[in-house]
CSV table of C-alpha atoms and ligand atoms in Angstrom, one decimal:
chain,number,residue,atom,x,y,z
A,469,UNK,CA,0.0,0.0,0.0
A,470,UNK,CA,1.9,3.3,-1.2
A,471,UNK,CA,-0.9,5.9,-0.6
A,472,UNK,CA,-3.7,6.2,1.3
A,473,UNK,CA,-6.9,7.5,0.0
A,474,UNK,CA,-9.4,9.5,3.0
A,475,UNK,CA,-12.9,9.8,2.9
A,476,UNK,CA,-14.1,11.8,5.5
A,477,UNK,CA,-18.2,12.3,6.5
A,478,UNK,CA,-18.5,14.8,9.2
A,479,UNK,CA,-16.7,17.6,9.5
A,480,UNK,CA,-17.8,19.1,12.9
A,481,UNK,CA,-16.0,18.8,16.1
A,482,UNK,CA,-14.5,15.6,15.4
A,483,UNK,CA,-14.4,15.8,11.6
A,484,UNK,CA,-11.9,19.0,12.2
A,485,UNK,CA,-10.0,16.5,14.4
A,486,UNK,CA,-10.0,13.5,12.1
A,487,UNK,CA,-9.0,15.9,9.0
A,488,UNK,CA,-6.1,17.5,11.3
A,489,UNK,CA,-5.1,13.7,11.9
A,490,UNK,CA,-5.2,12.5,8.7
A,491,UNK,CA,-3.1,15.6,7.7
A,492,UNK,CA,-0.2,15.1,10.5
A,493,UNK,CA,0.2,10.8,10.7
A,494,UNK,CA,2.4,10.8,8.2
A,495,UNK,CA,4.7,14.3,9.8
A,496,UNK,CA,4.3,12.9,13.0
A,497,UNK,CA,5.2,9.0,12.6
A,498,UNK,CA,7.2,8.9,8.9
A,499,UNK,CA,6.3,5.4,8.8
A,500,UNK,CA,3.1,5.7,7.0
A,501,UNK,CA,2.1,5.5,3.6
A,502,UNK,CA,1.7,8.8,1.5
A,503,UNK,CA,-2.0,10.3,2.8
A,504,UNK,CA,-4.4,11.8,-0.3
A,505,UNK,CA,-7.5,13.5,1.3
A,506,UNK,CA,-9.6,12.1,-1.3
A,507,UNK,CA,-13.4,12.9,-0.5
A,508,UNK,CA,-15.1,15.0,1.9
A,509,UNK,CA,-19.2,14.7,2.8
A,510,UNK,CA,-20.6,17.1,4.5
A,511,UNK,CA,-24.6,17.8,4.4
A,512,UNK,CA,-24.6,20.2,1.7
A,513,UNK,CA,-22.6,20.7,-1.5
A,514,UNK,CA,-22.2,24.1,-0.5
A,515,UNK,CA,-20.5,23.3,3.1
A,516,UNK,CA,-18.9,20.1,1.7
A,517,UNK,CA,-16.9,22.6,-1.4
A,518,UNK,CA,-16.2,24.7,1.8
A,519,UNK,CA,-14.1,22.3,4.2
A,520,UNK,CA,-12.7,20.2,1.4
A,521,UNK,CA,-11.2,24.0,0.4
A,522,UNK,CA,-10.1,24.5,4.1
A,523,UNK,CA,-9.1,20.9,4.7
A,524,UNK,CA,-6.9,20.4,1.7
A,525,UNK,CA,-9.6,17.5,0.0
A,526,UNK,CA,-9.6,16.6,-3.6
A,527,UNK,CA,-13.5,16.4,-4.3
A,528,UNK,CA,-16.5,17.1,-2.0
A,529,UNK,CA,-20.3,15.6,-2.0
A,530,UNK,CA,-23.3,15.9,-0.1
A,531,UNK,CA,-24.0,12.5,-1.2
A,532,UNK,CA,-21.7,10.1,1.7
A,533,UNK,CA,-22.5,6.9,-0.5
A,534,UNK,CA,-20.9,8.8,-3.8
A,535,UNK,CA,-18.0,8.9,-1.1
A,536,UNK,CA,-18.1,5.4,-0.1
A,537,UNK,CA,-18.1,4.4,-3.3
A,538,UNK,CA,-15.1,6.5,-4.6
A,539,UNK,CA,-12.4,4.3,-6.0
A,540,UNK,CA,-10.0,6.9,-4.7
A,541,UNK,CA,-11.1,6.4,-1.0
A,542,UNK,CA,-9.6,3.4,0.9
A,543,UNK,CA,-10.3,4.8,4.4
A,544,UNK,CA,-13.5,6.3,5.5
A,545,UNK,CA,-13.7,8.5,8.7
A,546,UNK,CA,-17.4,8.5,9.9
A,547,UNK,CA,-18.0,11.9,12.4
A,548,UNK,CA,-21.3,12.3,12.0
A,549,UNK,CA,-24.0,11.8,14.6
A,550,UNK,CA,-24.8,9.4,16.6
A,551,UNK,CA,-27.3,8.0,14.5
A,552,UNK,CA,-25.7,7.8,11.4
A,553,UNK,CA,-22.6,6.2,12.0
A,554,UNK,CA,-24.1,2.4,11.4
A,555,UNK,CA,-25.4,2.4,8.2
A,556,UNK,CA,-22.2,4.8,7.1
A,557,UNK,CA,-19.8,2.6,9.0
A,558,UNK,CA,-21.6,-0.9,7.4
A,559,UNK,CA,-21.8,0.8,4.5
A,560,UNK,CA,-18.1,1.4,3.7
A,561,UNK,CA,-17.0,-2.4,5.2
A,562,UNK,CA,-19.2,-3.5,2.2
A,563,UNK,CA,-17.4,-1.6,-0.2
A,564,UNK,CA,-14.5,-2.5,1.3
A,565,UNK,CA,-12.9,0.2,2.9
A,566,UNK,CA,-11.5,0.6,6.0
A,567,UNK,CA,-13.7,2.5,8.8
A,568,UNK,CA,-12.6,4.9,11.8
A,569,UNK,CA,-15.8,5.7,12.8
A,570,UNK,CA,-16.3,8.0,16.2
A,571,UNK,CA,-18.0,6.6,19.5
A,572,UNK,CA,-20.6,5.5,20.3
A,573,UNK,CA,-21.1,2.1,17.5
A,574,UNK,CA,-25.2,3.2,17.3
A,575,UNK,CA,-27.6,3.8,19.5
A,576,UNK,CA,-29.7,0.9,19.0
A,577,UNK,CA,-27.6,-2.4,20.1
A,578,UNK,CA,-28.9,-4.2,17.5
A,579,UNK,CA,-26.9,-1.5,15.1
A,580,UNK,CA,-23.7,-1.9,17.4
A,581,UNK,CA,-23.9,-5.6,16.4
A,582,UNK,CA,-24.8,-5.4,12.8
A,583,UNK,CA,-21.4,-2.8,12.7
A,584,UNK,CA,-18.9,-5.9,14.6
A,585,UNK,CA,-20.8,-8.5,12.3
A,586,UNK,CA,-19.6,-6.1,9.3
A,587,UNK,CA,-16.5,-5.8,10.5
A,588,UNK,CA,-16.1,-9.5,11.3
A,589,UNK,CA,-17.0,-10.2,7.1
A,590,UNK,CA,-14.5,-7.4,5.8
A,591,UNK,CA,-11.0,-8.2,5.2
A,592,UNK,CA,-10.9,-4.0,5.7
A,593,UNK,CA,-10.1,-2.7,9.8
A,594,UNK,CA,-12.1,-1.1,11.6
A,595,UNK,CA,-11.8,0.8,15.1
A,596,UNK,CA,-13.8,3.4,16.9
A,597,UNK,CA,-12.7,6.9,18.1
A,598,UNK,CA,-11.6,6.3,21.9
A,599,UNK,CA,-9.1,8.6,21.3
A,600,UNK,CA,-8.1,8.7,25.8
A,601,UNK,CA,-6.5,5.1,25.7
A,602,UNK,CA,-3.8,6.6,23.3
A,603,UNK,CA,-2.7,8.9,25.2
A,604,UNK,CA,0.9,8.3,26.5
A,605,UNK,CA,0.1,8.7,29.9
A,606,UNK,CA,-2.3,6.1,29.6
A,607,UNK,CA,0.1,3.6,28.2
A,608,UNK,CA,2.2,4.3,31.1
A,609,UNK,CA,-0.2,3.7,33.7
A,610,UNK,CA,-0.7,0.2,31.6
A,611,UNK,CA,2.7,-0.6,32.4
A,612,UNK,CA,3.4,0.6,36.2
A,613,UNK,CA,0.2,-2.0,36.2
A,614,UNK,CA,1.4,-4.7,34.6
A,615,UNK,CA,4.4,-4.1,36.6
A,616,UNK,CA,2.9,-4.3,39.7
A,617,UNK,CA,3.7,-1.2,41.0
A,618,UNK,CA,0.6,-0.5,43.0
A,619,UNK,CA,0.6,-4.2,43.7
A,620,UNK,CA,-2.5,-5.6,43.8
A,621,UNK,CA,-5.7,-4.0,42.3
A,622,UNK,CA,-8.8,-3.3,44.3
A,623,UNK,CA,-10.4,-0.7,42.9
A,624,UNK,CA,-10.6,1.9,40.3
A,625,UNK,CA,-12.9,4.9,39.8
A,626,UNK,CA,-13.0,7.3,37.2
A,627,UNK,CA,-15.3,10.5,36.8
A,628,UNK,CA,-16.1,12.1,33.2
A,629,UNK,CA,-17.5,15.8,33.8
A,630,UNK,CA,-18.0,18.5,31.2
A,631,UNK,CA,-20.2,21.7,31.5
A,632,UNK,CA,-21.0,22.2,27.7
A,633,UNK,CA,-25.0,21.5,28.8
A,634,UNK,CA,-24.7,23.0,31.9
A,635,UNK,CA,-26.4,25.8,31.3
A,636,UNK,CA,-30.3,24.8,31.4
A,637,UNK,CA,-30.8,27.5,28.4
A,638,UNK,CA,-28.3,25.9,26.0
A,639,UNK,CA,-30.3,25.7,22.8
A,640,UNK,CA,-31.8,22.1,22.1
A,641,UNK,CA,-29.8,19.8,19.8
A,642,UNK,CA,-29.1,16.3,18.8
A,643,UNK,CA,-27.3,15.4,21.8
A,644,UNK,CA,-30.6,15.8,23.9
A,645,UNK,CA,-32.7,13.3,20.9
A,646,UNK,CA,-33.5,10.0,21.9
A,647,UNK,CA,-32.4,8.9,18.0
A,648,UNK,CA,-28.8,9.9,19.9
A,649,UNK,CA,-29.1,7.5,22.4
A,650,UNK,CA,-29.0,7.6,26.5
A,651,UNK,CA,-27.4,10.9,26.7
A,652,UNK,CA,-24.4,10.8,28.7
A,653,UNK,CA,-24.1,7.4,29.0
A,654,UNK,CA,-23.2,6.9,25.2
A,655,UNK,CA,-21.9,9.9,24.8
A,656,UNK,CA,-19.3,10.4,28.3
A,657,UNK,CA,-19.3,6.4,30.2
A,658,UNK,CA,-18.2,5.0,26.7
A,659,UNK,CA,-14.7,6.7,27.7
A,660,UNK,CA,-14.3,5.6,31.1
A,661,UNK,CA,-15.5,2.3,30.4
A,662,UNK,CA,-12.6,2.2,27.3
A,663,UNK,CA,-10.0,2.9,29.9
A,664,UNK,CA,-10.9,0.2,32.2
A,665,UNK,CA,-11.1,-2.2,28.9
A,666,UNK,CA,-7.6,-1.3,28.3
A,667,UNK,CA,-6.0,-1.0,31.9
A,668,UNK,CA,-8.2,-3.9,33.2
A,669,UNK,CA,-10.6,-5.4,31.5
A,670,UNK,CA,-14.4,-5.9,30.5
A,671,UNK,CA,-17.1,-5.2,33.1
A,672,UNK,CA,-19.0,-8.2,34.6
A,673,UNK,CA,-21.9,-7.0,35.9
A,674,UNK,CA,-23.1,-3.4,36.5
A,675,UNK,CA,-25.7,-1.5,38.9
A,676,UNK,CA,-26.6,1.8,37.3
A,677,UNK,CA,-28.5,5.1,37.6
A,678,UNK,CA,-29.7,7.8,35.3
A,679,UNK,CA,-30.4,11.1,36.2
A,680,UNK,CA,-32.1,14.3,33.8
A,681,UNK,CA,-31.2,17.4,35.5
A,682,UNK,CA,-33.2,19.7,33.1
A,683,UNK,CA,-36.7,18.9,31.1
A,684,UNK,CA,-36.7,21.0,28.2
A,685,UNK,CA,-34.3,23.1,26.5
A,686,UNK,CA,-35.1,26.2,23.8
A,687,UNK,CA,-36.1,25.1,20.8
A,688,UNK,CA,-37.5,27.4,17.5
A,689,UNK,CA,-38.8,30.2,19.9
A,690,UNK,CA,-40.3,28.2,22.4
A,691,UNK,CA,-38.9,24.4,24.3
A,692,UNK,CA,-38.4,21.4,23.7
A,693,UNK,CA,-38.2,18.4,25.7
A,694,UNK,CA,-35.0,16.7,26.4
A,695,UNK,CA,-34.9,13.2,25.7
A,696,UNK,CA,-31.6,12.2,27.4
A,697,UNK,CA,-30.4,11.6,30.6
A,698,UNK,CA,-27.1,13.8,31.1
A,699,UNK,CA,-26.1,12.7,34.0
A,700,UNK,CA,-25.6,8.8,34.5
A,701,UNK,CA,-23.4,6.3,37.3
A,702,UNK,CA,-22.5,2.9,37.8
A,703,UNK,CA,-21.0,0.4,40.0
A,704,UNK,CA,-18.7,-2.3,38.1
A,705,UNK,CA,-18.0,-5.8,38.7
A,706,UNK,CA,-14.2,-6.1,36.7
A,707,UNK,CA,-12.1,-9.4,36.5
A,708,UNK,CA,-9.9,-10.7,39.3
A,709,UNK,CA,-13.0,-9.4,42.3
A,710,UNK,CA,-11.6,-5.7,41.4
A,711,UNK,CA,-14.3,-3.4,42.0
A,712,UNK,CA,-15.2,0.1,40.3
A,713,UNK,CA,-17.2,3.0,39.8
A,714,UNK,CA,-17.9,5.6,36.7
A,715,UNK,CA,-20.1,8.2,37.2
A,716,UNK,CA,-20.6,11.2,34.4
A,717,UNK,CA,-21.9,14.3,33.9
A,718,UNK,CA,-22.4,16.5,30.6
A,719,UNK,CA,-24.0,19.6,33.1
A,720,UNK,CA,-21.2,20.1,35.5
A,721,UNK,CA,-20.2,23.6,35.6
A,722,UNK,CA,-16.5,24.7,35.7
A,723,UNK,CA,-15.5,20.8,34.5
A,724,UNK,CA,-13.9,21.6,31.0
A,725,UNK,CA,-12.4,18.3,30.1
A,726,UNK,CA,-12.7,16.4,33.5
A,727,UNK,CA,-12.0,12.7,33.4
A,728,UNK,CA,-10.5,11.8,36.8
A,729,UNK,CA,-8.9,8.0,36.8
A,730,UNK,CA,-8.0,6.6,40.2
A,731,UNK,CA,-6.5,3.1,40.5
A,732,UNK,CA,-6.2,1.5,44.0
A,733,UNK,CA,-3.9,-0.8,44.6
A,734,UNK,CA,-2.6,-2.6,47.4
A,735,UNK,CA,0.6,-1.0,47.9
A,736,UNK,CA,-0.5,2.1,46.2
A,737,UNK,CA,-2.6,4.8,43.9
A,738,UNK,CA,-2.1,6.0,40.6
A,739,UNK,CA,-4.2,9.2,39.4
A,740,UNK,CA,-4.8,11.0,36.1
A,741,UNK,CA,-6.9,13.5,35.1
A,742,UNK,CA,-7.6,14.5,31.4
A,743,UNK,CA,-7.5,18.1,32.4
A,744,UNK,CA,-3.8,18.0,33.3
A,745,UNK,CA,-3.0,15.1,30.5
A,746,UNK,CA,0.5,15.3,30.1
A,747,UNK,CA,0.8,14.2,34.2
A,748,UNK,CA,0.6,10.5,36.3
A,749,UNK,CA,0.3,10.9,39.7
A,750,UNK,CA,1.9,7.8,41.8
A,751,UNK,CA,2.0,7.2,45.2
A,752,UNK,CA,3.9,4.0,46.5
A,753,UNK,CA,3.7,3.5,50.3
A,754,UNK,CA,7.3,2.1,50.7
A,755,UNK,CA,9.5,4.1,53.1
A,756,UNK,CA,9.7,5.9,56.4
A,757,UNK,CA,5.4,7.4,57.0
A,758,UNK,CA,6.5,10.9,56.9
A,759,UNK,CA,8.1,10.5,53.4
A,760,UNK,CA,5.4,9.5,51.3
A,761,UNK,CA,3.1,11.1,49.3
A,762,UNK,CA,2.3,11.4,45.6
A,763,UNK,CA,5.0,11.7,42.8
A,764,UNK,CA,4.0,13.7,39.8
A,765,UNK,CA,5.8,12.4,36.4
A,766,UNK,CA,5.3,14.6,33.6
A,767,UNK,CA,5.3,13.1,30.2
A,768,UNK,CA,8.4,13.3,27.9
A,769,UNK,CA,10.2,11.2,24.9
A,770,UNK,CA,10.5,8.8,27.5
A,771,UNK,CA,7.0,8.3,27.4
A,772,UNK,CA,6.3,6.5,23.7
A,773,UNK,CA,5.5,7.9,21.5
A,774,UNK,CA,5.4,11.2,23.0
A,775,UNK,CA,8.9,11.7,21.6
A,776,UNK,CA,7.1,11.7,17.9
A,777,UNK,CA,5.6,14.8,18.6
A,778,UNK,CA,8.4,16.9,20.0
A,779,UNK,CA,11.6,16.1,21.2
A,780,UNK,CA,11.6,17.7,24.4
A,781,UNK,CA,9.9,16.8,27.8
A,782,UNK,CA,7.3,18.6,29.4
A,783,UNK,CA,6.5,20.7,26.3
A,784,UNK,CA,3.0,18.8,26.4
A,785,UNK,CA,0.7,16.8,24.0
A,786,UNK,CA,-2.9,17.9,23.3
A,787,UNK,CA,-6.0,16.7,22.1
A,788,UNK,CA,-5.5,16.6,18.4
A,789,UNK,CA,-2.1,15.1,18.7
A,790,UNK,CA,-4.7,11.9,20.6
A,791,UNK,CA,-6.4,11.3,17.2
A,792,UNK,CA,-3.0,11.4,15.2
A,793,UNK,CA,-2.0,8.3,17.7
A,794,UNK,CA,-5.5,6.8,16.8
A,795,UNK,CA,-5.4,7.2,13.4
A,796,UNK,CA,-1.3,5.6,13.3
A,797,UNK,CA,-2.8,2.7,14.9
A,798,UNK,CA,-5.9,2.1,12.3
A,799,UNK,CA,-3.4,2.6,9.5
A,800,UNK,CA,-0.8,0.0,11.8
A,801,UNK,CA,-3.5,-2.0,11.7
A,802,UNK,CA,-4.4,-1.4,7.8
A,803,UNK,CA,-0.8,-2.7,7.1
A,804,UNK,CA,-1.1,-5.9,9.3
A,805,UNK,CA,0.5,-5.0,12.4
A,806,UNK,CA,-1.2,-5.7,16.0
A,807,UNK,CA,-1.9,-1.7,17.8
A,808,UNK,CA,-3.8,-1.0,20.1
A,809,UNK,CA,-7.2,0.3,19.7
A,810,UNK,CA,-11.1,-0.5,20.2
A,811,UNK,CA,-12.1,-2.4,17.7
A,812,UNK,CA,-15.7,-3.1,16.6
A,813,UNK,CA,-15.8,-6.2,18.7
A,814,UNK,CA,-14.4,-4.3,22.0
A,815,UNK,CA,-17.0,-1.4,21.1
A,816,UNK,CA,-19.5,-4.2,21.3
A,817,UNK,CA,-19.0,-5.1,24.7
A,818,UNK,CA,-18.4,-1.5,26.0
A,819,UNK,CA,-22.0,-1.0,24.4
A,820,UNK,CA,-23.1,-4.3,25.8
A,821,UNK,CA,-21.8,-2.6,29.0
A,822,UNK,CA,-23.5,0.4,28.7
A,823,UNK,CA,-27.3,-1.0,27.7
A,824,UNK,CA,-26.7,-3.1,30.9
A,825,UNK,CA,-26.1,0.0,32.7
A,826,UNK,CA,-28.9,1.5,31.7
A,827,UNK,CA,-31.5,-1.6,32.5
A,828,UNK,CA,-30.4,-1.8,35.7
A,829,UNK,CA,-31.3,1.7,36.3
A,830,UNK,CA,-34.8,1.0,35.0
A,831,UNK,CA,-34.9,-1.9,37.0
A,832,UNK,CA,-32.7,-0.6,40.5
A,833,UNK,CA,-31.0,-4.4,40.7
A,834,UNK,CA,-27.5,-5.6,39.7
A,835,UNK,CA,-27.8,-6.9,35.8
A,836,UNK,CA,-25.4,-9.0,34.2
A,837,UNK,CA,-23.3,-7.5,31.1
B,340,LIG,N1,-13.9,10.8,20.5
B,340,LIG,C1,-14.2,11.9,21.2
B,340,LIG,O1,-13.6,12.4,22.1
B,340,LIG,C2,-15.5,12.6,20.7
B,340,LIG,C3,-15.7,14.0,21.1
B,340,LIG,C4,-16.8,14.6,20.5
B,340,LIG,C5,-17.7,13.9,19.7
B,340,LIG,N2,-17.5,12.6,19.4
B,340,LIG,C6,-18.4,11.9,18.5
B,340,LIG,O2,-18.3,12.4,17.2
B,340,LIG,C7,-19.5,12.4,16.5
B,340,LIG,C8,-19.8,13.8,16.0
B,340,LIG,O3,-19.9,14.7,17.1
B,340,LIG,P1,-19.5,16.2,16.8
B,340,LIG,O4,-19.4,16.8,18.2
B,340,LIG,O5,-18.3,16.3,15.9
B,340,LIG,O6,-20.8,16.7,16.1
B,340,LIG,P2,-21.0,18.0,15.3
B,340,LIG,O7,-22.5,18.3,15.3
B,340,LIG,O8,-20.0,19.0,15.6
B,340,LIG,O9,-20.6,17.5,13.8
B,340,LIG,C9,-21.4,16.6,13.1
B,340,LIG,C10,-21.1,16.9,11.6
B,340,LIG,O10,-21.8,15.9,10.8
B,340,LIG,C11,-22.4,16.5,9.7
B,340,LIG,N3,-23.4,15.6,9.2
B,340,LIG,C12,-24.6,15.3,9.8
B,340,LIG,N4,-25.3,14.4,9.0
B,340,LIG,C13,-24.5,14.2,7.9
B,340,LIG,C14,-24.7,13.4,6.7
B,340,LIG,N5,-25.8,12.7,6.5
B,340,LIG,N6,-23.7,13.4,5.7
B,340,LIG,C15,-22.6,14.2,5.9
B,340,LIG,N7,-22.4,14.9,7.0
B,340,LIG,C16,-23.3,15.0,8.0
B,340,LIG,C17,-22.9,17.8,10.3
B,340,LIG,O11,-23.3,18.7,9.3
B,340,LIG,C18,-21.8,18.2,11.1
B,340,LIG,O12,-20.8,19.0,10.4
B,340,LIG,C19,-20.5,11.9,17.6
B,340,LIG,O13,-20.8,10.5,17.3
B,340,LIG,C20,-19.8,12.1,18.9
B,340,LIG,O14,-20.2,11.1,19.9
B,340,LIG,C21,-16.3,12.0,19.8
């Protein structure tokens, strides 16, 4: 495979994100194949002409199967709504092409497992858009673990908070429609529940709650009623009798980017937040009482593959430079080799997780994932 061919639907939040990506792998990693941005979709001809212009792409269409169907395109990047990212995601496997599609699979479980059953038919790869497990600090708390350096693991707890619905007079929008699924279940516990597949592994059984801190929302002069719950928790049951906890919140004001990881362990803790991402926190409890506390490390070359980006420590990674990881390991995997990433398969069971979750809030008892 000389060049790579993009197709990207979406260009929102994430579709900014996956273009910038796409632009940077081959900068970044010099390992890849040449990258073409081949296609971009976008909902109207007008706004597709618009961001392929600002993005650098060949050709633009409001027409996503035109896209799919491009000879030029061997990679489609799917960063449209929630709603939409089965039959687009299904839709490229069949013609062959390889699929980084953004979280959550689909709503609708039954969509989540028509995407892995795609996937499983293709010869093409396919992984979803948990961008937090790539970052390097994250791969370092993977091996202090496998190290043992906390010994044993008891318990781990992460919180996801963000305030961009905090305000009860945020204008209605697809993230508050049913057709986007639970609310902040899908759309926040999906990450946590990424980082305990990676560090620890799947969830066993789950007890979980739902919460809707705000009705309605404006709508076309008047309100509208939200359809989500933004606010959601649950207890876990992990492998090994290690116990944890997730609990999210897309209306939690002053929270910018909050997703705070703690690991217990038996001989020590290990915290991260994802507002200070460059940072592990690590407390060992060796040594005379009035020594110990928490070490800070920051991340540097010494943390892979930091060092790709910049060759000097502490100058920090960011968001973006997340998805250029992400999309290195979809084209790793393109070319054969084994990376790390969620899969359709592991996407299945974090949504298996997460429509487990939200049963057992219906139903207030423990429930089986
Ligand atoms: N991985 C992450 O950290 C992360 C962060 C934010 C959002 N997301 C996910 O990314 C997806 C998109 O979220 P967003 O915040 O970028 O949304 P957004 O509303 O900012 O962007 C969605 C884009 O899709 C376009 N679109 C909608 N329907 C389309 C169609 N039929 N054909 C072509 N384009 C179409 C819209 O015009 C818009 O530009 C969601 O699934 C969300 O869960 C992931």
């Amino acid at each position: 495979m000389k060049t790579i061919g993009v197709g990207l639907i979406g260009t929102g939040y994430m579709g900014k994100c996956h273009a910038l990506a796409w632009t940077s792998v081959k900068a970044v990693f010099g390992d890849t194949p040449d990258i073409k941005l081949a296609v971009l979709g976008e909902v109207t001809a007008e706004l597709a002409a618009k961001r392929a212009a600002e993005f650098g792409f060949a050709k633009a269409t409001a027409d996503w199967r035109a896209l799919i169907a491009d000879p030029g395109v061997d990679v489609v990047s799917v960063t449209t709504p929630n709603q939409f990212h089965a039959e687009m995601a299904i839709g490229a496997l069949e013609a062959g092409k390889h699929v980084w599609c953004e979280k959550p699979m689909a709503p609708k479980f039954a969509d989540a497992e028509r995407m892995a059953e795609a996937a499983r038919r293709s010869r093409a790869s396919a992984i979803l858009g948990y961008n937090y497990i790539q970052n390097p600090a994250i791969r370092y708390i993977r091996k202090l673990l496998d190290e043992q350096a906390i010994g044993k693991i008891n318990h781990i707890r992460i919180e996801m908070d963000e305030d961009f619905l905090a305000d009860p007079d945020q204008p209605h929008s697809w993230r508050s429609e049913a057709t986007a699924g639970y609310g902040a279940l899908d759309d926040f516990a999906v990450h946590p529940l990424s980082l305990i597949a990676t560090l620890l592994g799947r969830a066993e059984a789950v007890f979980g709650e739902m919460s809707k801190p705000y009705p309605d929302r404006p709508f076309k002069g008047g309100r509208r009623a939200v359809e989500t719950f933004d606010i959601a928790a649950a207890l876990l049951r992990l492998p090994g009798g290690v116990s944890g906890a997730i609990h999210v919140n897309r209306c939690a004001w002053g929270r910018k980017g909050r997703i705070f990881v703690q690991i217990f362990g038996g001989r020590g803790t290990i915290v991260f937040d994802q507002e200070r991402f460059n940072e592990v926190q690590v407390y060992v409890a060796t040594g005379e009482a009035e020594d110990q506390g928490f070490r800070t490390i920051l991340m540097g070359p010494a943390h892979p593959p930091y060092g790709q980006f910049i060759v000097a420590p502490g100058h920090q990674l960011g968001f973006n430079d997340l998805k250029i990881i992400e999309c290195r390991k979809l084209i790793g995997r393109m070319l054969g080799e084994k990376t790390v990433a969620i899969d359709f398969d592991e996407g299945l069971a974090i949504e298996r997780a997460v429509h487990a979750i939200a049963k057992s809030s219906r139903e207030g008892a423990w429930t089986k994932v």
